[in-house]
CSV table of C-alpha atoms and ligand atoms in Angstrom, one decimal:
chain,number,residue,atom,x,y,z
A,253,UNK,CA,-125.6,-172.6,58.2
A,254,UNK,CA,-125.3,-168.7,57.9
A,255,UNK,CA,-123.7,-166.8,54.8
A,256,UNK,CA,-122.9,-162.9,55.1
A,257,UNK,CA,-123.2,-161.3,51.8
A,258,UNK,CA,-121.8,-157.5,51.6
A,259,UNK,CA,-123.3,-155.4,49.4
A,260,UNK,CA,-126.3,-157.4,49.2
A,261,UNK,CA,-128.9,-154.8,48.8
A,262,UNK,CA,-126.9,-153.5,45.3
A,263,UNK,CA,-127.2,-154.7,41.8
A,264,UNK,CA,-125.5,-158.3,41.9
A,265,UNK,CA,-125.4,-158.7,45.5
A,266,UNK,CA,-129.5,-158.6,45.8
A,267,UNK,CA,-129.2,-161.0,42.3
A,268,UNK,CA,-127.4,-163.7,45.0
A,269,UNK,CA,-129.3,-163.2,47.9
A,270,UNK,CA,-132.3,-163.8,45.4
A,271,UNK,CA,-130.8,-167.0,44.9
A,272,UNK,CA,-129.8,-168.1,48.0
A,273,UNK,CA,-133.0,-167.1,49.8
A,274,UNK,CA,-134.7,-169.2,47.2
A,275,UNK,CA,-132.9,-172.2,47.8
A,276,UNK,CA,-133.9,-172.0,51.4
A,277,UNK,CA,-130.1,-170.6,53.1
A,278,UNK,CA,-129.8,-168.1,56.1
A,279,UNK,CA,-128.5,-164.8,54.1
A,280,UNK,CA,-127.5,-162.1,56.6
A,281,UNK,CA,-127.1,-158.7,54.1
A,282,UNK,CA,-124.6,-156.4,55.2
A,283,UNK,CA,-125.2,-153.3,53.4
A,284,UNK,CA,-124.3,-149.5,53.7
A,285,UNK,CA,-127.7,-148.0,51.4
A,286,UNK,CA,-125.3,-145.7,49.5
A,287,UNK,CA,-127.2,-143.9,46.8
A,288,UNK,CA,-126.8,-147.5,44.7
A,289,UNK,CA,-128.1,-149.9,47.5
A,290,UNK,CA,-131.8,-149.7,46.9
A,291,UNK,CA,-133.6,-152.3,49.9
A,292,UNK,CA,-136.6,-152.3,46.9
A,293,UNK,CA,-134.1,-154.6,45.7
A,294,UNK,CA,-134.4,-157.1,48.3
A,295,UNK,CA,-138.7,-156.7,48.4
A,296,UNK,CA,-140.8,-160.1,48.1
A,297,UNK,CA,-137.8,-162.9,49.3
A,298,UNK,CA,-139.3,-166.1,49.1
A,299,UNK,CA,-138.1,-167.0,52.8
A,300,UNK,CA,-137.9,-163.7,54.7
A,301,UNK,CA,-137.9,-165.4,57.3
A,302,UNK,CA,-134.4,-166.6,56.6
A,303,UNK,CA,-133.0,-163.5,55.5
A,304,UNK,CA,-131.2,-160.4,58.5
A,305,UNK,CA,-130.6,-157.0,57.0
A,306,UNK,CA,-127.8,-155.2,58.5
A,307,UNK,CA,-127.4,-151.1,57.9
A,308,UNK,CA,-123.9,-151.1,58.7
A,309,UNK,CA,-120.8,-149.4,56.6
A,310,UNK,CA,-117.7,-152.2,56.0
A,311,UNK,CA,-116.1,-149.6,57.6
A,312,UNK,CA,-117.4,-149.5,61.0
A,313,UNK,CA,-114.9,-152.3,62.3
A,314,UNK,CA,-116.8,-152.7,65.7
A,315,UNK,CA,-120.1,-153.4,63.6
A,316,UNK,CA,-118.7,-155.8,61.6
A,317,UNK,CA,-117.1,-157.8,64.6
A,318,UNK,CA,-120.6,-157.5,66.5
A,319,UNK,CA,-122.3,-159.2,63.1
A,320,UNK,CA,-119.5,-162.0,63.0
A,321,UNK,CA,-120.2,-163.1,67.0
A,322,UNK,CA,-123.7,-162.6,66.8
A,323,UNK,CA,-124.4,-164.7,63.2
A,324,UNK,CA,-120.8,-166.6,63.2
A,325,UNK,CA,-121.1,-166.9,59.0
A,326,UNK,CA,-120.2,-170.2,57.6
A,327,UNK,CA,-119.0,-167.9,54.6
A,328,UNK,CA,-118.9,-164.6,53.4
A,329,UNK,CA,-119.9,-163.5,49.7
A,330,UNK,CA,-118.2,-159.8,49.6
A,331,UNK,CA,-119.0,-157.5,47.1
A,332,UNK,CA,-120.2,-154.4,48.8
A,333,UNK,CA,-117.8,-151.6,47.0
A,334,UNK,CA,-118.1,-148.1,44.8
A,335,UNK,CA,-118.4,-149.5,41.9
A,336,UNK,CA,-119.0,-146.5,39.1
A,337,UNK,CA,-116.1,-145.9,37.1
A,338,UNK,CA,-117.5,-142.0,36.4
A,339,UNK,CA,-117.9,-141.3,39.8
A,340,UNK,CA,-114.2,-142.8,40.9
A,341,UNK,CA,-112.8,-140.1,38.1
A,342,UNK,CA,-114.5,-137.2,39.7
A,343,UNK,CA,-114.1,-138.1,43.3
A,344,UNK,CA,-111.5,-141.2,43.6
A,345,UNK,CA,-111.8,-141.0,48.2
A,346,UNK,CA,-114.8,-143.0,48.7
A,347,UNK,CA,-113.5,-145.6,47.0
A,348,UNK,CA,-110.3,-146.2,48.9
A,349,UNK,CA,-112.3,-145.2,52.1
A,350,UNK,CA,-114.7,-148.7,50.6
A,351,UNK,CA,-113.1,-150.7,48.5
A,352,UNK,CA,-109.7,-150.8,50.0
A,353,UNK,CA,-110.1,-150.1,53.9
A,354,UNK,CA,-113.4,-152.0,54.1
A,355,UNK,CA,-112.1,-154.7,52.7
A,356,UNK,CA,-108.9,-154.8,54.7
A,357,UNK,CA,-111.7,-154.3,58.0
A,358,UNK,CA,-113.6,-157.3,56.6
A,359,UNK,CA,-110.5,-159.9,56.3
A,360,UNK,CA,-109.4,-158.5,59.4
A,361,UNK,CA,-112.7,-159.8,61.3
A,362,UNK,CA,-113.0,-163.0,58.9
A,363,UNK,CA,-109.2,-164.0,60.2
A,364,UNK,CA,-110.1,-163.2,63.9
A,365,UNK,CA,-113.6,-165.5,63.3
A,366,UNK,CA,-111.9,-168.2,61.1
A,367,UNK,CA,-109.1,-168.5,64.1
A,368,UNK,CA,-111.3,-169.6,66.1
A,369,UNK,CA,-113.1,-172.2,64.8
A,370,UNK,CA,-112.3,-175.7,64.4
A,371,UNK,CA,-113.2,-178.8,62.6
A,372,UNK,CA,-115.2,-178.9,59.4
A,373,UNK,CA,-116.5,-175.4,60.0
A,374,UNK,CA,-112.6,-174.4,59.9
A,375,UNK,CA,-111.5,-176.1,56.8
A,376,UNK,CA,-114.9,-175.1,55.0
A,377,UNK,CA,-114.8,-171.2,56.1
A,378,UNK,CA,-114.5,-169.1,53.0
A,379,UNK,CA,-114.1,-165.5,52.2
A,380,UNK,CA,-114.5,-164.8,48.7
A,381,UNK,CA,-113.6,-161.5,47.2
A,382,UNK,CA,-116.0,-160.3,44.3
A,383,UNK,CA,-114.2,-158.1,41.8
A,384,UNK,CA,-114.2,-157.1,38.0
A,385,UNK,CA,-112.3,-157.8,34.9
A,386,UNK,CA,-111.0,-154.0,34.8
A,387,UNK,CA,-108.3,-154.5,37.4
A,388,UNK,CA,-106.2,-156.3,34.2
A,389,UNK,CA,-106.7,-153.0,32.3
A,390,UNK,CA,-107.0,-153.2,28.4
A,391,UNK,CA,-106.2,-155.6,25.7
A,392,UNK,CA,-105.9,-154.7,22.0
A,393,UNK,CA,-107.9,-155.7,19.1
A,394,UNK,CA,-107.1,-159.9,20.1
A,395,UNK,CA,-106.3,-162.0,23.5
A,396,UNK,CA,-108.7,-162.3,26.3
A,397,UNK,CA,-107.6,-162.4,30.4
A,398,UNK,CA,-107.2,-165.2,32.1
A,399,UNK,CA,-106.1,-166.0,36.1
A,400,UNK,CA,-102.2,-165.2,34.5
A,401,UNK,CA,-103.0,-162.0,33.9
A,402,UNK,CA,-100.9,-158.8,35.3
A,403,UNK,CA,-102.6,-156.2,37.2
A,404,UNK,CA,-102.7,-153.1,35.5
A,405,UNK,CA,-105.8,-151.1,36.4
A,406,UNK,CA,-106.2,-147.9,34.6
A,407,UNK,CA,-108.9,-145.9,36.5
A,408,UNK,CA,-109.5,-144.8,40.2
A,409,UNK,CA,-112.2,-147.4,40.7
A,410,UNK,CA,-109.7,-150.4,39.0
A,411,UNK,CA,-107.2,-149.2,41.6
A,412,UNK,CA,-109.1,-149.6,44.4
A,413,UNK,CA,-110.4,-153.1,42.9
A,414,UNK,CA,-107.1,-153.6,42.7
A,415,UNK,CA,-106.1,-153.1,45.9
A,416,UNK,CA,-108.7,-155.0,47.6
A,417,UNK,CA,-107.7,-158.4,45.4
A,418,UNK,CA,-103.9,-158.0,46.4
A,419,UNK,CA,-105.2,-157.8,50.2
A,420,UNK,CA,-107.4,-160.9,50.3
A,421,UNK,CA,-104.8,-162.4,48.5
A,422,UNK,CA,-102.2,-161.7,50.6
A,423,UNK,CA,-104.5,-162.7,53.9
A,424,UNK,CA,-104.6,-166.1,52.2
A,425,UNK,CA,-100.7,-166.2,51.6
A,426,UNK,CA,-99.6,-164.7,55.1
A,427,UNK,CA,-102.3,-166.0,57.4
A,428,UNK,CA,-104.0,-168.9,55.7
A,429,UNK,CA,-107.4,-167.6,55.6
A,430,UNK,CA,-109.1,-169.7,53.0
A,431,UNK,CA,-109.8,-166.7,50.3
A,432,UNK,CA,-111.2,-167.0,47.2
A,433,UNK,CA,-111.0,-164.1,44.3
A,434,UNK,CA,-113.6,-164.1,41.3
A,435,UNK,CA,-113.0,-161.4,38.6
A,436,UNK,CA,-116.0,-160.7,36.0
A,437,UNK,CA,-117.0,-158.7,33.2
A,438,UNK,CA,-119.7,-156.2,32.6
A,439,UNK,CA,-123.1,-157.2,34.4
A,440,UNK,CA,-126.0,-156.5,33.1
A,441,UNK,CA,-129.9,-157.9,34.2
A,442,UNK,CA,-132.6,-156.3,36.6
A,443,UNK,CA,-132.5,-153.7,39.3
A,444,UNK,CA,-129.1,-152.2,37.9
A,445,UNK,CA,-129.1,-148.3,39.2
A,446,UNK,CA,-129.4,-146.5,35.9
A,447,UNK,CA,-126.4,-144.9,36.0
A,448,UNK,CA,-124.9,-147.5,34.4
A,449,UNK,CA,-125.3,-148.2,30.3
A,450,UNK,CA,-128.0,-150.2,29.8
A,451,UNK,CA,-130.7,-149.0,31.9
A,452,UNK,CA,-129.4,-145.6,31.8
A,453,UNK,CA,-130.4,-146.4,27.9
A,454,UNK,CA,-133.4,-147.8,28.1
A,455,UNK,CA,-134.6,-145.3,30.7
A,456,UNK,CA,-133.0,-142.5,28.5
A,457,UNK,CA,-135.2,-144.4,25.5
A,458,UNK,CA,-138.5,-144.5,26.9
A,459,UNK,CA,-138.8,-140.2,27.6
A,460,UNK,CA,-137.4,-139.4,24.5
A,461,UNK,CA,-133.9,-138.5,25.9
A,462,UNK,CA,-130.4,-138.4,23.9
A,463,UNK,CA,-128.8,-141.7,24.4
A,464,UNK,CA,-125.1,-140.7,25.2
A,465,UNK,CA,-122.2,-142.9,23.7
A,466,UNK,CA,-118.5,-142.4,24.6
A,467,UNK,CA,-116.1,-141.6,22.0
A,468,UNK,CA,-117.2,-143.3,19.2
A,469,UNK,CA,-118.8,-146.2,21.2
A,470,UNK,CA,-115.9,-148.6,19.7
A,471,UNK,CA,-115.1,-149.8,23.3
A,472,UNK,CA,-115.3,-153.6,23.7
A,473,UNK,CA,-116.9,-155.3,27.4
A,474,UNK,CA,-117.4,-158.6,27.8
A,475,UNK,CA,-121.1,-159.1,29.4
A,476,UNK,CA,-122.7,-161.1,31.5
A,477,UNK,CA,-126.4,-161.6,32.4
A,478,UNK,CA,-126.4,-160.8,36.5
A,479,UNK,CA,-127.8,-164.3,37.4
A,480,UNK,CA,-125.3,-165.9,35.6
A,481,UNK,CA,-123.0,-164.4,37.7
A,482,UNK,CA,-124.9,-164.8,40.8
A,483,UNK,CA,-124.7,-168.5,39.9
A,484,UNK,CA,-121.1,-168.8,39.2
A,485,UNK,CA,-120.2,-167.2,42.8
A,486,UNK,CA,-122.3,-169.6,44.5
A,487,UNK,CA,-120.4,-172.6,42.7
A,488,UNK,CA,-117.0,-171.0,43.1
A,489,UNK,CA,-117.7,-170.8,47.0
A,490,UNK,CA,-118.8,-174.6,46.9
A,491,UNK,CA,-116.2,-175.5,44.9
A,492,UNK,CA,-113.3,-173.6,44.4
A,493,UNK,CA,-110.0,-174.2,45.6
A,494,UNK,CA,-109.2,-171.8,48.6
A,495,UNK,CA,-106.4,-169.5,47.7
A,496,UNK,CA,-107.7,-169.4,43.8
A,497,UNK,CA,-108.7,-166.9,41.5
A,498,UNK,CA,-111.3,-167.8,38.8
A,499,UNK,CA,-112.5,-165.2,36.1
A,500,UNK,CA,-116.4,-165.5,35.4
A,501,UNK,CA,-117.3,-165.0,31.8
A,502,UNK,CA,-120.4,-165.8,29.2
A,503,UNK,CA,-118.2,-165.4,26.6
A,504,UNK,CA,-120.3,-161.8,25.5
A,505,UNK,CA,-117.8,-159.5,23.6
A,506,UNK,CA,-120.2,-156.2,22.4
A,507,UNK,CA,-118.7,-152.8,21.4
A,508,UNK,CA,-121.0,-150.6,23.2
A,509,UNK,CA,-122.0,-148.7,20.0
A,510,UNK,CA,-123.3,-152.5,18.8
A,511,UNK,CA,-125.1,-153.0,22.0
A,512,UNK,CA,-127.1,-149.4,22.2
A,513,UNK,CA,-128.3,-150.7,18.7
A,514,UNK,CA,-129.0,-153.7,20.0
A,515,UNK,CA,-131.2,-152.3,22.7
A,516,UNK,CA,-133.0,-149.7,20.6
A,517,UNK,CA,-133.9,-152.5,18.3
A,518,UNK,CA,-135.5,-154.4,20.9
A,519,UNK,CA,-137.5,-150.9,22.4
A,520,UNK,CA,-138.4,-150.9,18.8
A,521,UNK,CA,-140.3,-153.9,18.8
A,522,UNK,CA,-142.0,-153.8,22.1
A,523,UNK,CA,-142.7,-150.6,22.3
A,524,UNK,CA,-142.5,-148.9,18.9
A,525,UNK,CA,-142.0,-144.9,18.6
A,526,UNK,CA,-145.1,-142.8,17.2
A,527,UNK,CA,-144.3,-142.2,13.7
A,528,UNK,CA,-142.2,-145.5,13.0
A,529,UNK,CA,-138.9,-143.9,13.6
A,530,UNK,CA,-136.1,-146.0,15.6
A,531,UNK,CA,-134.7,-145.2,19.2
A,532,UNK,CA,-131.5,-145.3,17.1
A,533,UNK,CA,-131.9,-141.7,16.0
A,534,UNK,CA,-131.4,-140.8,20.0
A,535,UNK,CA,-128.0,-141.9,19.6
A,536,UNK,CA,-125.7,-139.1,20.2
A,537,UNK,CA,-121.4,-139.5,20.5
A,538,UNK,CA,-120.1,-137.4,23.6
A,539,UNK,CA,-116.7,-136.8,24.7
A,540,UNK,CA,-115.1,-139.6,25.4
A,541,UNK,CA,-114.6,-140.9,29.4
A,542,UNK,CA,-110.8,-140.0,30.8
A,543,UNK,CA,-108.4,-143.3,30.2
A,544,UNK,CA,-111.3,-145.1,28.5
A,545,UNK,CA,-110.2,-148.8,28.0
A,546,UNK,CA,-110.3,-150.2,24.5
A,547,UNK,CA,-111.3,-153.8,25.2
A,548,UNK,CA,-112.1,-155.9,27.9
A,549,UNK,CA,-112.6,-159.8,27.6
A,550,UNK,CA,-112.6,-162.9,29.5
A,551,UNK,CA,-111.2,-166.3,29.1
A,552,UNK,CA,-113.3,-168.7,31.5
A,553,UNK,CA,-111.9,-171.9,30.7
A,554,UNK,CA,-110.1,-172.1,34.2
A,555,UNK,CA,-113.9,-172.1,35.7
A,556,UNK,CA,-115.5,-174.6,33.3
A,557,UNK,CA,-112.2,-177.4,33.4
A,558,UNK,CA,-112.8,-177.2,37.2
A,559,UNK,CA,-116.5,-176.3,38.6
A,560,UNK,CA,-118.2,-177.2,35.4
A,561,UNK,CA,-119.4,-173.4,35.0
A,562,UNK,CA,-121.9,-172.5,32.0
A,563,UNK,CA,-124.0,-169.6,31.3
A,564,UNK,CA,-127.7,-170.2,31.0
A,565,UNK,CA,-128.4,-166.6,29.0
A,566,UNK,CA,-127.0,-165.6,25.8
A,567,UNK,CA,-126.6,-162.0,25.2
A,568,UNK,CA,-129.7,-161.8,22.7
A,569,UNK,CA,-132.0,-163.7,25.6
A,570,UNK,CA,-130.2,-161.7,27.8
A,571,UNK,CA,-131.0,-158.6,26.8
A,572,UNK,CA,-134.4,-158.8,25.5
A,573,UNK,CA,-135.3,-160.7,29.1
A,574,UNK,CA,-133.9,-157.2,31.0
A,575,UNK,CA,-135.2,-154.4,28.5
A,576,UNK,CA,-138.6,-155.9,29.1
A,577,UNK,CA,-137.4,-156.0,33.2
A,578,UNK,CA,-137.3,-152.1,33.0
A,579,UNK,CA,-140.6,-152.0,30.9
A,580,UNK,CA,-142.6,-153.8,33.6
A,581,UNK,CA,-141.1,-152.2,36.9
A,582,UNK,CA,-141.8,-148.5,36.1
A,583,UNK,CA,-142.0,-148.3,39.9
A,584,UNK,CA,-138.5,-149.4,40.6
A,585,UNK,CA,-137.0,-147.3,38.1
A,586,UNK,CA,-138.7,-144.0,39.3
A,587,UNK,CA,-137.8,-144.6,42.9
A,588,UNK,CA,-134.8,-145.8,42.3
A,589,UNK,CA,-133.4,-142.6,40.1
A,590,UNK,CA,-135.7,-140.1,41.8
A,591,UNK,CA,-132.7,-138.4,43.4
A,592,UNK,CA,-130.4,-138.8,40.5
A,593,UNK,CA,-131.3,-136.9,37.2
A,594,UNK,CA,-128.8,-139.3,34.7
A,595,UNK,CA,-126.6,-136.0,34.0
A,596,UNK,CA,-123.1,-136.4,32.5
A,597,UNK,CA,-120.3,-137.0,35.4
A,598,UNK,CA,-116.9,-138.2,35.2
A,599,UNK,CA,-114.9,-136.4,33.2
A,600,UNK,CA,-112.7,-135.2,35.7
A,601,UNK,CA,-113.2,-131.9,35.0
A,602,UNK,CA,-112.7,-131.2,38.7
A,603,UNK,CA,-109.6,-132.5,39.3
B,855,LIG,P1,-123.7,-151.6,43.2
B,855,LIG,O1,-123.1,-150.3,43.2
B,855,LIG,O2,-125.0,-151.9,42.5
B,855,LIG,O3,-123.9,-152.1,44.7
B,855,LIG,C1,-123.0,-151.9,45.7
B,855,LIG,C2,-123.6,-152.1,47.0
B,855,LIG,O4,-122.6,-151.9,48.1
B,855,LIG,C3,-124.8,-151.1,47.3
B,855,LIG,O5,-125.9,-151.8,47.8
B,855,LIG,C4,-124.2,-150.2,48.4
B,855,LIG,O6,-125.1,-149.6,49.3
B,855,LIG,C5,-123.2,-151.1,49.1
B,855,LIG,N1,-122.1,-150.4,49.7
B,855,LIG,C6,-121.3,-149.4,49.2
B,855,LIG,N2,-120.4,-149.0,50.1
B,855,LIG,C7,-120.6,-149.7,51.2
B,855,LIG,C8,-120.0,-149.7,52.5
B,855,LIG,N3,-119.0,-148.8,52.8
B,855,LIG,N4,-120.5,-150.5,53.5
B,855,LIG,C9,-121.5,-151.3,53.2
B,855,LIG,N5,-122.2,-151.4,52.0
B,855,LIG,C10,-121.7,-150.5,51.0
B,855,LIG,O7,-122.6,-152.6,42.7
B,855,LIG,P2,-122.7,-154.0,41.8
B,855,LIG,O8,-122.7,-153.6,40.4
B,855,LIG,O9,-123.7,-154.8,42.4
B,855,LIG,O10,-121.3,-154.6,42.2
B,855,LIG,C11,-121.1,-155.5,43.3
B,855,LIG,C12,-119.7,-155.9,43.3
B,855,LIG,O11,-119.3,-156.6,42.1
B,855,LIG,C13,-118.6,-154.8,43.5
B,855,LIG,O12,-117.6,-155.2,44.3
B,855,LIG,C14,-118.1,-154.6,42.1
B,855,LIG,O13,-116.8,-154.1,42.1
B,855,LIG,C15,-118.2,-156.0,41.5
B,855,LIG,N6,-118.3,-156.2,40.1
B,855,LIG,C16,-119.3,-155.5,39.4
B,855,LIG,C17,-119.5,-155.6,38.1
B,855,LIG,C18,-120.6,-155.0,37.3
B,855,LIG,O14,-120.7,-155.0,36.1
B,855,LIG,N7,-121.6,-154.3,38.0
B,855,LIG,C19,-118.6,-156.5,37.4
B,855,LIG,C20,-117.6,-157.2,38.1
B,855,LIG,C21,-117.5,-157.0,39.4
């Protein structure tokens, strides 16, 4: 048995074919290498033998119909996408051109596949669409989301989230394909490109740098250690009801002002600044990003009534397991960011 996953040399997409690899199944990656697809990520598989890589953009419709004949996937994890908020403000076109239309060129070639198959692989073929909490928006000061939620996406990136949901959900509804949509919070774990807050933090930490915080860092995610994620897509694809949406959560509210403190106090103990001070004092409020969202949180009951779902990391484990990630793979880091210099974008400045 043969499982496509999109987006596999990224952030969480390398985090499950980690995990599959490991367990022994045939994992064919389907990945673009944008600037965030990194195939460092995918270095040292237990079973390499078991695992195709595949350069190919989502996009490129006869590519992606040549990959379905020639490894004819028993499932397909999808998560390739655009997936930095910042970036989607200055320069919103990629992601349509990804998230929406390479999505739409993906269900399009899963439909065609799952057509023409029959028995158990027919009633067993899954598509599941991997996609993010910030599609609902934002909620106030109470209330979490749950699979009753409205769509209300607030920046470019949401949209095109968004968008992508409504058209898996709607290949399920008008053409039966058995979809599955899983919505999650904010990710956080190993080989995350440091653009994004915590290792652009810890990165930021270690030379000394300012440690920019929107606003007044009062902005509430919900956070959730990367192989707990990777975990949870794996049991919603064994056991999730086709035509379902589940939202994934560890139940880890933060304001991000709480966890930059939270990470500087960890720096601080394993690798304490000359002269005693804290990484705290690096701290420095910037303007705040464009349509900032106040809160984000997730209500996963739906997911542990009906796959049994639990986290294995808390947030404190969590963390200090990652920051010491970072410390140890000096290497990744400086390949990874050598072409980016962790300069301020998205605030829209050009539009
Ligand atoms: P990432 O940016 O680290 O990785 C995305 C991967 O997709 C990269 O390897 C990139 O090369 C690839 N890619 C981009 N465009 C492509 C294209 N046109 N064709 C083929 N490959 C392409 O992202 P991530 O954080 O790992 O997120 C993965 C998925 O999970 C995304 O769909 C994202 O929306 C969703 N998600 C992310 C989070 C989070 O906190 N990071 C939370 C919830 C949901």
């Amino acid at each position: 048995m043969t499982v496509i996953v999109t987006g596999g040399a990224g952030f969480i997409g390398s985090a499950l074919v980690r995990r599959l690899n490991a367990q022994g199944q045939r994992v064919v990656t389907v990945d673009k290498l944008t600037y965030a697809g990194n195939p460092d990520n995918l270095a040292g598989l237990p079973h390499p033998d078991l695992h195709h890589f595949e350069q190919v953009d989502i996009c490129d419709r006869a590519a992606i119909r040549r990959i379905y004949s020639t490894y004819r996937p028993a499932a397909v994890y999808h998560l390739a996408a655009e997936s930095h908020v910042d970036r989607s403000i200055d320069s919103p076109a990629p992601f349509i051109e990804t998230n929406v239309n390479g999505t739409l060129v993906l269900l399009e070639a899963a439909l065609d596949h799952w057509r023409g198959l029959d028995g158990t692989a027919k009633t067993q073929f899954r598509h599941l669409q991997v996609s993010t909490d910030e599609v609902y928006g934002e909620l106030g000061a109470t209330g979490r989301f749950d699979e009753n939620s409205p769509y209300r996406p607030n920046s470019p990136y949401a949209a095109s989230k968004a968008a992508s949901d409504h058209l898996a959900r709607a290949f399920g509804r008008t053409y039966g394909l058995p979809i599955l949509v899983t919505n999650c919070g904010n990710n956080y774990g190993p080989h995350q490109f440091p653009e994004k807050l915590i290792p652009l933090t810890v990165l930021n930490a270690l030379e000394g740098r300012r440690l920019p915080v929107y606003g007044q860092g009062l902005q509430v995610r919900d956070w959730i250690h990367v192989e707990d994620h990777a975990a949870a897509l794996q049991l919603v694809m064994e056991k999730g009801r086709a035509g379902e949406t589940y939202l994934i959560g560890a139940r880890g509210e933060q304001r991000n002002i709480d966890l930059v403190n939270r990470l500087c106090a960890i720096l601080d103990t394993l690798v304490p600044r000359q002269g005693g001070a804290s990484y705290a004092e690096l701290i420095e409020f910037v303007t705040d990003r464009p349509g900032h969202d106040a809160r984000y949180a997730i209500d996963p009951a739906k997911a542990e009534r009906e796959l049994g779902w639990q986290p294995r990391y808390d947030l404190d484990t969590g963390l200090r397991a990652t920051v010491q990630w970072y410390l140890d793979n000096s290497v990744w880091c400086r390949r990874a960011t050598a072409a980016y210099d962790r300069s301020r974008i998205g605030l829209g400045a050009a539009r």
